[in-house]
Coordinates of C-alpha atoms in Angstrom, one line a residue:
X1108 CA -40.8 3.5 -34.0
X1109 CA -37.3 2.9 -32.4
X1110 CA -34.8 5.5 -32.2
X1111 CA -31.4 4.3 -33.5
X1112 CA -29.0 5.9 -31.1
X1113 CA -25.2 6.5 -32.3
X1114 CA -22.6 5.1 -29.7
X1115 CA -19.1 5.6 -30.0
X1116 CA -16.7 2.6 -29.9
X1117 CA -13.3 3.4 -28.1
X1118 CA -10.7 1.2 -26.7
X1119 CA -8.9 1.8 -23.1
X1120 CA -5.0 1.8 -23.9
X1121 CA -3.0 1.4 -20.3
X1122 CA 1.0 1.7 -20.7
X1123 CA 0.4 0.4 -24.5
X1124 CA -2.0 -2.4 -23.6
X1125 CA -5.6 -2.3 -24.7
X1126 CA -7.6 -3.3 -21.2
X1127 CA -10.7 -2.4 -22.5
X1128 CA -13.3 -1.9 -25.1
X1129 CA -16.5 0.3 -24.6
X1130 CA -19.1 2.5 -26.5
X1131 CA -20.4 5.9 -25.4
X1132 CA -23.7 7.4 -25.8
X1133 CA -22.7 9.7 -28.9
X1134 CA -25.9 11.8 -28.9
X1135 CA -27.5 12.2 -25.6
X1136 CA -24.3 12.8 -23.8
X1137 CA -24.8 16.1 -24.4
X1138 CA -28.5 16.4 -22.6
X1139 CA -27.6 15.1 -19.3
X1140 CA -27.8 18.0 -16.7
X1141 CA -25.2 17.6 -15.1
X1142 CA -21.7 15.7 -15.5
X1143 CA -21.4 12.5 -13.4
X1144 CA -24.1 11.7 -15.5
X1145 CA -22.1 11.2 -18.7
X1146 CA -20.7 8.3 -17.0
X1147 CA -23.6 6.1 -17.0
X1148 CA -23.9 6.5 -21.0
X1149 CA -20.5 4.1 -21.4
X1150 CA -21.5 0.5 -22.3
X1151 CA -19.8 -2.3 -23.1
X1152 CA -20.6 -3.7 -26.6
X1153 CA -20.2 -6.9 -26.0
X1154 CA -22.6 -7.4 -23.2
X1155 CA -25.4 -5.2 -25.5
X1156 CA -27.7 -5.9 -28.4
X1157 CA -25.8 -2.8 -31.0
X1158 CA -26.5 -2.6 -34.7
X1159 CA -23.4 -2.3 -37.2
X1160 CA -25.3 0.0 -39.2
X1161 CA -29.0 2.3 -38.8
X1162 CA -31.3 3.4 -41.9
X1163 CA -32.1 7.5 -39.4
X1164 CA -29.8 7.5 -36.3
X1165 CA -29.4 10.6 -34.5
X1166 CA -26.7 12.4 -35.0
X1167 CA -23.3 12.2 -33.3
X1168 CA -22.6 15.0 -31.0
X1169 CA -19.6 13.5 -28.6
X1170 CA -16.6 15.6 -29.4
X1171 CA -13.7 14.3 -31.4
X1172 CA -11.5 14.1 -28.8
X1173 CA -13.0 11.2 -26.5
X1174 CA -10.1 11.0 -24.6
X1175 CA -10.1 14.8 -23.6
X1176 CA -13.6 14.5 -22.6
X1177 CA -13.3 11.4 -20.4
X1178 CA -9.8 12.7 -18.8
X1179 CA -11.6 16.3 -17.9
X1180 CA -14.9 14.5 -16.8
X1181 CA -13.2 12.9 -14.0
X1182 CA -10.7 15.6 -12.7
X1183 CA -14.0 17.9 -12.5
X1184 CA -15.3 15.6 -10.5
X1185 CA -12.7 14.8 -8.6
X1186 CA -12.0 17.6 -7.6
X1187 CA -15.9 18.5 -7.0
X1188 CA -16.6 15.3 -4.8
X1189 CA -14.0 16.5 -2.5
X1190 CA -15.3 20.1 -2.7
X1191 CA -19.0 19.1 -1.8
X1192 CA -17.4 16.8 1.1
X1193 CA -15.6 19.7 2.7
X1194 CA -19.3 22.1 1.9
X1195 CA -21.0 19.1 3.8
X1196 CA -18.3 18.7 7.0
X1197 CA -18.1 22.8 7.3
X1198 CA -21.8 23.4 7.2
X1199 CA -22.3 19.7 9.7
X1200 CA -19.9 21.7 11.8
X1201 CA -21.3 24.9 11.8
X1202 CA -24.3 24.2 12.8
X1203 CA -23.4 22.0 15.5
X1204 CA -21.4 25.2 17.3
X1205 CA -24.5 27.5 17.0
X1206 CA -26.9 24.7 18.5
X1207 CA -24.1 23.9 21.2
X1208 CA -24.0 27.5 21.8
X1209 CA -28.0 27.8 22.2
X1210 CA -28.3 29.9 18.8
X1211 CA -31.7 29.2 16.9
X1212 CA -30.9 28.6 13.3
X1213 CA -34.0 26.6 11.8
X1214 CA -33.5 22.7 11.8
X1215 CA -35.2 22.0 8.3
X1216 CA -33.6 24.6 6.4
X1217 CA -29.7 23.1 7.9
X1218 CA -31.4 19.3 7.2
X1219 CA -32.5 20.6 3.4
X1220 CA -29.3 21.6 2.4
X1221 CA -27.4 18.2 3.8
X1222 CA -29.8 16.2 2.1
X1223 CA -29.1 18.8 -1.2
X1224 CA -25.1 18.4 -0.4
X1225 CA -25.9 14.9 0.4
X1226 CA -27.1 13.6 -3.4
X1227 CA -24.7 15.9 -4.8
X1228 CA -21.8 14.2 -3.6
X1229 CA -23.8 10.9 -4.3
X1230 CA -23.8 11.3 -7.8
X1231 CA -20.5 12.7 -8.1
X1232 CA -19.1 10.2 -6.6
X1233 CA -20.8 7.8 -8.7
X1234 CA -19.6 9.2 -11.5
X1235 CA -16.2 9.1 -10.6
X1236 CA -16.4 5.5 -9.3
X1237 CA -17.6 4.7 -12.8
X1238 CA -14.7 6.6 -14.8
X1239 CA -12.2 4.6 -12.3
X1240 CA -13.5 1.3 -13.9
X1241 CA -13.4 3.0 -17.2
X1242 CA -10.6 3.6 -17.1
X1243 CA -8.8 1.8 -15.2
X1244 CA -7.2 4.2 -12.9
X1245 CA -7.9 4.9 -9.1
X1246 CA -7.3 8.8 -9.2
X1247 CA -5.8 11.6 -11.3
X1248 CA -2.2 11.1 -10.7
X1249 CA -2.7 7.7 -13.0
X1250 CA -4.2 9.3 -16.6
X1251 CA -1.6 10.1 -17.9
X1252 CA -1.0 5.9 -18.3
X1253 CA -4.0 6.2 -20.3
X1254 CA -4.9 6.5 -24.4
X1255 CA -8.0 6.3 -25.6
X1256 CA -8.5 5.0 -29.4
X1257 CA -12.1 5.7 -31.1
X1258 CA -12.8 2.6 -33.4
X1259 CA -15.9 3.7 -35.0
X1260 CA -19.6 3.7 -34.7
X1261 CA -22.1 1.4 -33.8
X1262 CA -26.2 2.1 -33.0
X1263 CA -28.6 0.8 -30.3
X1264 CA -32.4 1.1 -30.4
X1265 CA -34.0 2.7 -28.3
X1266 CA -38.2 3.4 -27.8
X1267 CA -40.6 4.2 -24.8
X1268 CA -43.0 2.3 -23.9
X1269 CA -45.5 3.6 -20.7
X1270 CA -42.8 5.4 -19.3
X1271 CA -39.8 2.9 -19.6
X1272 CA -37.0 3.1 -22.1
X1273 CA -36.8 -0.2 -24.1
X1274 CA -33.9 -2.0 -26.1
X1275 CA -34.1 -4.7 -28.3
X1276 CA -32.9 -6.6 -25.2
X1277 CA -35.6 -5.2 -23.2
X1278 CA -35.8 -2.7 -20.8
X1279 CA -32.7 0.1 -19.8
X1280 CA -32.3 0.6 -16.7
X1281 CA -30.0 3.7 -16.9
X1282 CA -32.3 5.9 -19.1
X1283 CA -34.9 5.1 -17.7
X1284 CA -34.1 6.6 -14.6
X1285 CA -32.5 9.3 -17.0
X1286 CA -36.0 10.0 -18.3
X1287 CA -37.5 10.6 -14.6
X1288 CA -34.7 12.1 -12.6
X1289 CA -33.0 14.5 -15.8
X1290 CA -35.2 17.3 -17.1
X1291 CA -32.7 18.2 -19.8
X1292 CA -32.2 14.7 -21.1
X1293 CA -36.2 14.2 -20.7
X1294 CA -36.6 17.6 -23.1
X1295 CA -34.1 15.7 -25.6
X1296 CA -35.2 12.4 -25.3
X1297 CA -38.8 12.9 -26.2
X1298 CA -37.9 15.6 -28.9
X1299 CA -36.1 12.8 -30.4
X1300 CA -38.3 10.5 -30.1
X1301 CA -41.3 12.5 -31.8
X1302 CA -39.1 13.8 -34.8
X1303 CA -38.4 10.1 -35.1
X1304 CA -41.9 9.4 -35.1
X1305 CA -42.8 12.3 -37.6
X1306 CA -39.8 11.2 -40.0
X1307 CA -38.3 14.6 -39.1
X1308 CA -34.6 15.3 -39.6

């Protein structure tokens, strides 16, 4: 049996014009693991199969304020995509002056944490390319051009079917690799999906 998953519409307000109109994932954005992650749960409604209404959606969990959320979402990470990029050019450098220098340091553990550093800044700066087209903006300095306005709700459904995530226009991409890459949003995703089964509320 389908989940019926609550999405937030909202509407992208630049200098007084509306540029944009997108939902949000209004239920699981709060079991992703980590934040760049919140990103991929923006879709555009008119590109997507949504319901007006649902007989047992989930309930919505995005905060009131949409536009707090989205405007803190990508300072953090921001500001943590340039972090991880100096982490990953210090620790590059590092060990290249203690190998120069004929210091023994253990090549797999320095190659483990650049590939850990590595998909860190990978999916932060995923997540920040995203909220750029959200948005609208190409850094920081340029939010404060921005309004969001919340329009209402609208539902997608959502089920599993031998490990991928299914729509009524077939299969999702994004939470499908949600479902194999995010133990937090797995946890929530299946709990859903059995108290949806069991008629639990």
């Amino acid at each position: 049996m389908p989940m019926e998953v609550p999405f937030t519409v909202f509407r992208v307000i630049k200098k007084g014009k509306s540029i944009r109109r997108l939902a949000m994932d209004s239920y699981f954005i709060e079991f992703v693991s980590i934040e760049p992650r919140k990103a991929v749960l923006v879709k555009d409604p008119d590109k997507e199969r949504f319901l007006n209404s649902a007989q047992n959606p989930l309930p919505v969990l995005l905060p009131e304020n949409l536009e707090k959320l989205l405007k803190d979402t990508f300072e953090n990470l921001e500001r943590a995509t340039e972090e991880v990029l100096e982490r990953r050019v210090s620790h590059i450098r590092r060990w290249n002056i203690l190998r120069m220098i004929g210091i023994p340091t253990g090549h797999s553990r320095h190659i483990d944490i650049d590939e850990r550093l590595a998909e860190t800044e990978r999916e932060n700066s995923l997540g920040l390319a995203l909220l750029k087209g959200i948005l609208g903006v190409k850094g920081s300095s340029d939010l404060g051009d921005i309004r969001i306005v919340t329009e209402g709700t609208i539902y997608m459904r959502l089920w599993l079917e031998g490990g991928t995530v299914m729509k009524d226009s077939g299969k999702d991409q994004v939470y499908t690799n949600l479902l194999k890459k995010d133990p937090r949003f797995r946890t929530a995703f299946y709990s859903a999906l059995l108290h949806d089964t069991l008629g639990i509320k």
